[in-house]
Each structure stands twice: as C-alpha cells, then as structure tokens.
PDB file of C-alpha atoms in Angstrom:
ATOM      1  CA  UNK A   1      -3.790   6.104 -11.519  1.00 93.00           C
ATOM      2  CA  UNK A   2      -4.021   5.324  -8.259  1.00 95.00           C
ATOM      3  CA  UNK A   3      -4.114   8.456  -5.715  1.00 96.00           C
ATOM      4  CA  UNK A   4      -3.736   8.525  -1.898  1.00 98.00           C
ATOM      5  CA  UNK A   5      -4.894  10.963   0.301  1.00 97.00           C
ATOM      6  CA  UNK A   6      -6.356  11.961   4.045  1.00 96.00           C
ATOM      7  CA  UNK A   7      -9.776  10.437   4.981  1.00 97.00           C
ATOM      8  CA  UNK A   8     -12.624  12.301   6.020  1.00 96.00           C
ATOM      9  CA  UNK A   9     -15.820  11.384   7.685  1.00 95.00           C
ATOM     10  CA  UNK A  10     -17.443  10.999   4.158  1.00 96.00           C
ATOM     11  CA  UNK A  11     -15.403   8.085   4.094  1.00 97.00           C
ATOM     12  CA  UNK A  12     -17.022   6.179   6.542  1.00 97.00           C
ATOM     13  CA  UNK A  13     -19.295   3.797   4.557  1.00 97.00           C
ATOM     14  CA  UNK A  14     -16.810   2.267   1.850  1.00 97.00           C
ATOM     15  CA  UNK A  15     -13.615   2.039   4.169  1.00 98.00           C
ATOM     16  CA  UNK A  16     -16.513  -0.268   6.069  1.00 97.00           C
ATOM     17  CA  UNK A  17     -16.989  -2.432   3.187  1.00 97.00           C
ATOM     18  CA  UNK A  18     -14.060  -2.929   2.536  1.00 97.00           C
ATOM     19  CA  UNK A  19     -13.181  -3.990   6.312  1.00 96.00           C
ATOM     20  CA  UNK A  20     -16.027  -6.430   5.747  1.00 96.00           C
ATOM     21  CA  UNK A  21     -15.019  -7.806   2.508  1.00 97.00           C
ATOM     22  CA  UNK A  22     -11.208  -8.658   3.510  1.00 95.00           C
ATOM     23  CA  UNK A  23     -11.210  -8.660   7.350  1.00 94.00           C
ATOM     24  CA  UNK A  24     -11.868 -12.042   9.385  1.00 91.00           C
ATOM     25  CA  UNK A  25     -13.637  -9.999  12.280  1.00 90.00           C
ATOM     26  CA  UNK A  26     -14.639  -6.391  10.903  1.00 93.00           C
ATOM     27  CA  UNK A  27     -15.601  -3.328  12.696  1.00 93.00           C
ATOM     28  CA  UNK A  28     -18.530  -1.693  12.111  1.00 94.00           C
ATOM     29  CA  UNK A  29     -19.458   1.805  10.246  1.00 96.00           C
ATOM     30  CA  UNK A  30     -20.156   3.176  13.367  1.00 95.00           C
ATOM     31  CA  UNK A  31     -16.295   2.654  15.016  1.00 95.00           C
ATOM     32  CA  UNK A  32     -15.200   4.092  11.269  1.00 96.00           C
ATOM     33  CA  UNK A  33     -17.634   7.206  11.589  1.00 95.00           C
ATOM     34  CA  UNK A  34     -16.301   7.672  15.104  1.00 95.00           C
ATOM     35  CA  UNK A  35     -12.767   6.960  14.268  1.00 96.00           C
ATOM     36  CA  UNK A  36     -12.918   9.504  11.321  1.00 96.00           C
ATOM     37  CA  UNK A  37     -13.704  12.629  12.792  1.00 91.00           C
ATOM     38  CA  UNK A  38     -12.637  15.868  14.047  1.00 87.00           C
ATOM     39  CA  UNK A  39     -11.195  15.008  17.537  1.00 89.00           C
ATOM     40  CA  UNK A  40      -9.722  11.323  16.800  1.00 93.00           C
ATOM     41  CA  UNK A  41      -6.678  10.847  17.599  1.00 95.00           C
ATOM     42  CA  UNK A  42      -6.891   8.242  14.626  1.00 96.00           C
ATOM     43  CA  UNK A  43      -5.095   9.295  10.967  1.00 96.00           C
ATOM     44  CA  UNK A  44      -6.928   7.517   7.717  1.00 98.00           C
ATOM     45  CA  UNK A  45      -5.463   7.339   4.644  1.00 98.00           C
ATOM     46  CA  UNK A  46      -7.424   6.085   1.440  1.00 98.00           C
ATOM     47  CA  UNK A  47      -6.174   4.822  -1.827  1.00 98.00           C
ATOM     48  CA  UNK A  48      -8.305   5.591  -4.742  1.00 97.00           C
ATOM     49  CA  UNK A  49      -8.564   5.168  -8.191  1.00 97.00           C
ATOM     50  CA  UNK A  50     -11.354   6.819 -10.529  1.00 95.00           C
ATOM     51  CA  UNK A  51     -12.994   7.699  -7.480  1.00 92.00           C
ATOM     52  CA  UNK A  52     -13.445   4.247  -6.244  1.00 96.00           C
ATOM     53  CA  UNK A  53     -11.573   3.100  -2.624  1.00 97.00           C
ATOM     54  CA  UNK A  54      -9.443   0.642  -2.658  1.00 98.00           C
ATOM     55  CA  UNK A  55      -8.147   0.289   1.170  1.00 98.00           C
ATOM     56  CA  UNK A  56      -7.072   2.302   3.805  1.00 98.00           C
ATOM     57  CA  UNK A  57      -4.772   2.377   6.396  1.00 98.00           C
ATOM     58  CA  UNK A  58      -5.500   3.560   9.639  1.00 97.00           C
ATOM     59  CA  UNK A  59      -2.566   4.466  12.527  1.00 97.00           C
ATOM     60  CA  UNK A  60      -2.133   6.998  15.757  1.00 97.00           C
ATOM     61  CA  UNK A  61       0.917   8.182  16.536  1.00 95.00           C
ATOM     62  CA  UNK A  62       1.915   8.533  20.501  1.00 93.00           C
ATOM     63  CA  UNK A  63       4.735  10.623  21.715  1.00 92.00           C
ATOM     64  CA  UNK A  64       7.693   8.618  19.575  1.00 94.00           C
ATOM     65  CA  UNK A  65       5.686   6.014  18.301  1.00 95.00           C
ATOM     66  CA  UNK A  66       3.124   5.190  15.511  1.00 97.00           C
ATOM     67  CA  UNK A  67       0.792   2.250  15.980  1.00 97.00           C
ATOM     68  CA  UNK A  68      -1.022   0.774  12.772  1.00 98.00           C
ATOM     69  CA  UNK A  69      -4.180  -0.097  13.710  1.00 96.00           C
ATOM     70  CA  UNK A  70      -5.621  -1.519  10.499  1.00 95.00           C
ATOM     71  CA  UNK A  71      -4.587  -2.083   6.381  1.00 97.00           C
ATOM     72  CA  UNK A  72      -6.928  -3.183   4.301  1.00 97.00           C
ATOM     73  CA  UNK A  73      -7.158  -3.209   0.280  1.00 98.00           C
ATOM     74  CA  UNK A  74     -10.300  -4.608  -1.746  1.00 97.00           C
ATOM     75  CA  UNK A  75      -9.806  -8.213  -2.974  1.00 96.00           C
ATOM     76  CA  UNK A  76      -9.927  -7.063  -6.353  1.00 96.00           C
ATOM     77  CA  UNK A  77      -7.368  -4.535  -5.921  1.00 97.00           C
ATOM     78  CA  UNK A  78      -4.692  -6.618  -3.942  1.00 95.00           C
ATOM     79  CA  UNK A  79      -1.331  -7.347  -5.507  1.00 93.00           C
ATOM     80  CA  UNK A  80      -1.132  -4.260  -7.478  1.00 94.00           C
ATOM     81  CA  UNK A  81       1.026  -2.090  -5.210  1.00 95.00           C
ATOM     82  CA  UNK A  82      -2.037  -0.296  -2.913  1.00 97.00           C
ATOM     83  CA  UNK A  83      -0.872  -1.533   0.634  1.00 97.00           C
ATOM     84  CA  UNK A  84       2.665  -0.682  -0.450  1.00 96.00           C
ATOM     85  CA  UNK A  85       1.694   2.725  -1.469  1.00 97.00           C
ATOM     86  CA  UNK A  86      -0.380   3.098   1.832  1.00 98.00           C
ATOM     87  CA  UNK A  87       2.740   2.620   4.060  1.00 97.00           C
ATOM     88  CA  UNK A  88       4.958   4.974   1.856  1.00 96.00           C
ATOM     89  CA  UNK A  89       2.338   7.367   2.306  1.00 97.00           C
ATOM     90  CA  UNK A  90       2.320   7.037   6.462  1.00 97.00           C
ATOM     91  CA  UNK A  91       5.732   7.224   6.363  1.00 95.00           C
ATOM     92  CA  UNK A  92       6.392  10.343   4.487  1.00 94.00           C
ATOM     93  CA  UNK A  93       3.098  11.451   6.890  1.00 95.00           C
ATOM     94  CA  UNK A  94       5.398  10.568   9.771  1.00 94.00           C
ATOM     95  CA  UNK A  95       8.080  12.089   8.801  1.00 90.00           C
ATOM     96  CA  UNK A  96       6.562  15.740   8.945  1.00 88.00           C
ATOM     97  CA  UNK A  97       5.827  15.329  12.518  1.00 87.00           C
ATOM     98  CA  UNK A  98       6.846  17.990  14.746  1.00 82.00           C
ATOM     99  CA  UNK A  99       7.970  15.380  16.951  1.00 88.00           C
ATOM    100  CA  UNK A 100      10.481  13.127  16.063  1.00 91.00           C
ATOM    101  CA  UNK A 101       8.433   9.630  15.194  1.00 95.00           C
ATOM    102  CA  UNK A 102      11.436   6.811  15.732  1.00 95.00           C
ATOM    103  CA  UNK A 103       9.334   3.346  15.126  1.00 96.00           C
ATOM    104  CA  UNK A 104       6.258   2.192  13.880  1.00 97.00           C
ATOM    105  CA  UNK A 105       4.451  -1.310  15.274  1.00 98.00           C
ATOM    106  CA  UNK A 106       1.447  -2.914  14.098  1.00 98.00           C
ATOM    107  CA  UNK A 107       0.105  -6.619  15.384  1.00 97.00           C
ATOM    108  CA  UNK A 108      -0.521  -8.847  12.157  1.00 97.00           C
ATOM    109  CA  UNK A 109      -2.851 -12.306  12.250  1.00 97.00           C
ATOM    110  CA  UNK A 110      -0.566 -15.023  12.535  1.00 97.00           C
ATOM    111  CA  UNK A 111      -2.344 -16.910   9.798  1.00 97.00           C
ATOM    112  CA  UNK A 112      -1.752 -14.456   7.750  1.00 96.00           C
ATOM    113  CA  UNK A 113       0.887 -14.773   5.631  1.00 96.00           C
ATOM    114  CA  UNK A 114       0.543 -12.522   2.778  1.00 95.00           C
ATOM    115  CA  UNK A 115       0.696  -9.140   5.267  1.00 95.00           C
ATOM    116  CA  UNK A 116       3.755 -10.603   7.407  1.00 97.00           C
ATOM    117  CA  UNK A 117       5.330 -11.020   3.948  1.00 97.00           C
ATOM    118  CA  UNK A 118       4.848  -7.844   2.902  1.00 96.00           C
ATOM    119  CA  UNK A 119       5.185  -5.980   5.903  1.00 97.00           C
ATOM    120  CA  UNK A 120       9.026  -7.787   6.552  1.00 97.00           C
ATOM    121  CA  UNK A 121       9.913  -6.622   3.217  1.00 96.00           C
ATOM    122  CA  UNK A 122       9.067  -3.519   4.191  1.00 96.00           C
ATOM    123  CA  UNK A 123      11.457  -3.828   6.722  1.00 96.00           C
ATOM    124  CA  UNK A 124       9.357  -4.554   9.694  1.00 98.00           C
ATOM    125  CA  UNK A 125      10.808  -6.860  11.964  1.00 98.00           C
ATOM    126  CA  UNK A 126       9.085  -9.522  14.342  1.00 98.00           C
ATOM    127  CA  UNK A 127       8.947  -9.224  17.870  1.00 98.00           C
ATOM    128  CA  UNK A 128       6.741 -11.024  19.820  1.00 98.00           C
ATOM    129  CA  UNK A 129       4.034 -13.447  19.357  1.00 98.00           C
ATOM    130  CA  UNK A 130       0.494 -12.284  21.251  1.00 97.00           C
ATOM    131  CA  UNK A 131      -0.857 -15.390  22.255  1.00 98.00           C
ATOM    132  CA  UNK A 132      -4.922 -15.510  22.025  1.00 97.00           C
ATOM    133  CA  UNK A 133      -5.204 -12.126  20.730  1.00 96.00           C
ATOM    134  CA  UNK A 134      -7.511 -12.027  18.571  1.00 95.00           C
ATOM    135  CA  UNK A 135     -11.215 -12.218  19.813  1.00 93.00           C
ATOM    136  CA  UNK A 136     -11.354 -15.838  17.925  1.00 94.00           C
ATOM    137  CA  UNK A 137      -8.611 -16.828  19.726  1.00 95.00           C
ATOM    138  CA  UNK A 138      -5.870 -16.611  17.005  1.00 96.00           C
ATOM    139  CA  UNK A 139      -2.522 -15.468  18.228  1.00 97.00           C
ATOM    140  CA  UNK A 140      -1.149 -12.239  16.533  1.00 97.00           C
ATOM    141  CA  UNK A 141       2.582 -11.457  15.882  1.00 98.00           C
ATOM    142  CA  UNK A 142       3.845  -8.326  16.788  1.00 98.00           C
ATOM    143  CA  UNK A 143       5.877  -6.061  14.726  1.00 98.00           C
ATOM    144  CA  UNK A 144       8.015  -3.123  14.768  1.00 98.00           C
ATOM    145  CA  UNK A 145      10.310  -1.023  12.452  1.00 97.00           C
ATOM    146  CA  UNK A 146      12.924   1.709  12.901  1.00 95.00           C
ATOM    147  CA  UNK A 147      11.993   5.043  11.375  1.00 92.00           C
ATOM    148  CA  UNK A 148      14.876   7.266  12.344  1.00 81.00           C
ATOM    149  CA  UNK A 149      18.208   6.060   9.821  1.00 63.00           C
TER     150      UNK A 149
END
C-alpha cells in the first residue's frame, strides 16, 4: 500500500535520486538537505511503499498562493496513481491552512507531455508560456488552478 506523509531531513538522499533518475536537470542533495529542514519555508511530501520512496512533491505556500516547485515519481513507479496521490495529499495539506489558500501554480517543461496531461486533468489550467525558462533553454508552460469552490 502506498502511504504518503511529511518529509524530513532524513529524506534527503533518496528524494535526490530520484530527482536524478526522472529529472532532465536535477538538483543536488545539498539544495534537498537545505530545502528539508527546520526553517524552510519549503513543504515535502513523500510517497512510500514498504519503506521504499517513490516521489515527492515539493511546494511553498505564500500569503494566498501555493507554488509547486517540483513532482517527481521513480520510473518504475509511474502510472500507478503516486503523482495523483501526491497532489490530493497537498491539497487536503492546503486546505488546513489558517489562511485561506485560493490557487495553486506550478511551471511544467513544455516537452513534457505526460505531467501537462495529468496536471489538466487535475484541473489545472494553462496560462502562459515562459519562453527560455529552463536553464537549457526549453520554454516552460505555466499553470494555475482554483482551490476555493
């Protein structure tokens, strides 16, 4: 069964491996040790099953607005309902805010179809392309979905 819950700093090392394995420029250890502890304004989550990662999701939320900053499931692991569970996860997350959070966004490679797919059925919707975003020069598309209903 697959279980998600809160990352800690312990984390650090396979949530790296897994950026490596799936990510076309990955950050390293050291941003994920950073990112994970006590006074980041960054929230992990970690899907697991039988003690084994399979992908994360990483976001910050500021004033009325979450930002993903990453989602990333092992190869092995993909199509079987992990990034899906992920999101629900943020968004319940979001939900118990003190603060109302109204939308979350999230810039996606625009090469890669598989996460714009999923993330529109999720019902994220397109806003903007970000031309040259990405360090290799790919552009990014920009996305953003209503949390409030």
């Amino acid at each position: 069964m697959i279980t998600i819950r809160k990352g800690e700093s312990k984390d650090a090392p396979a949530i790296a491996l897994v950026e490596k394995e799936v990510m076309k420029a990955p950050w390293p250890l050291e941003v994920f040790e950073s990112d994970l502890g006590e006074d980041s304004p960054w929230v992990f989550l970690v899907a697991e099953e039988e003690g084994e990662l399979l992908g994360y999701l990483d976001y910050m939320v500021t004033f009325d607005s979450s930002t993903i900053a990453s989602l990333a499931v092992r190869k092995d692991a993909q199509r079987k309902g992990v990034a899906t569970l992920l999101l629900d996860r943020m968004e319940e997350e979001l939900r118990k805010e003190e603060e109302a959070v109204l939308t979350s966004t999230l810039e996606v490679r625009a090469s890669n179809e598989p996460a714009k797919a999923l993330y529109r059925k999720r019902g994220y919707l397109f806003v903007c392309r970000k031309k040259g975003y990405y360090e290799d020069g790919e552009d990014a598309e920009y996305y953003v979905k209503g949390l409030i209903s």
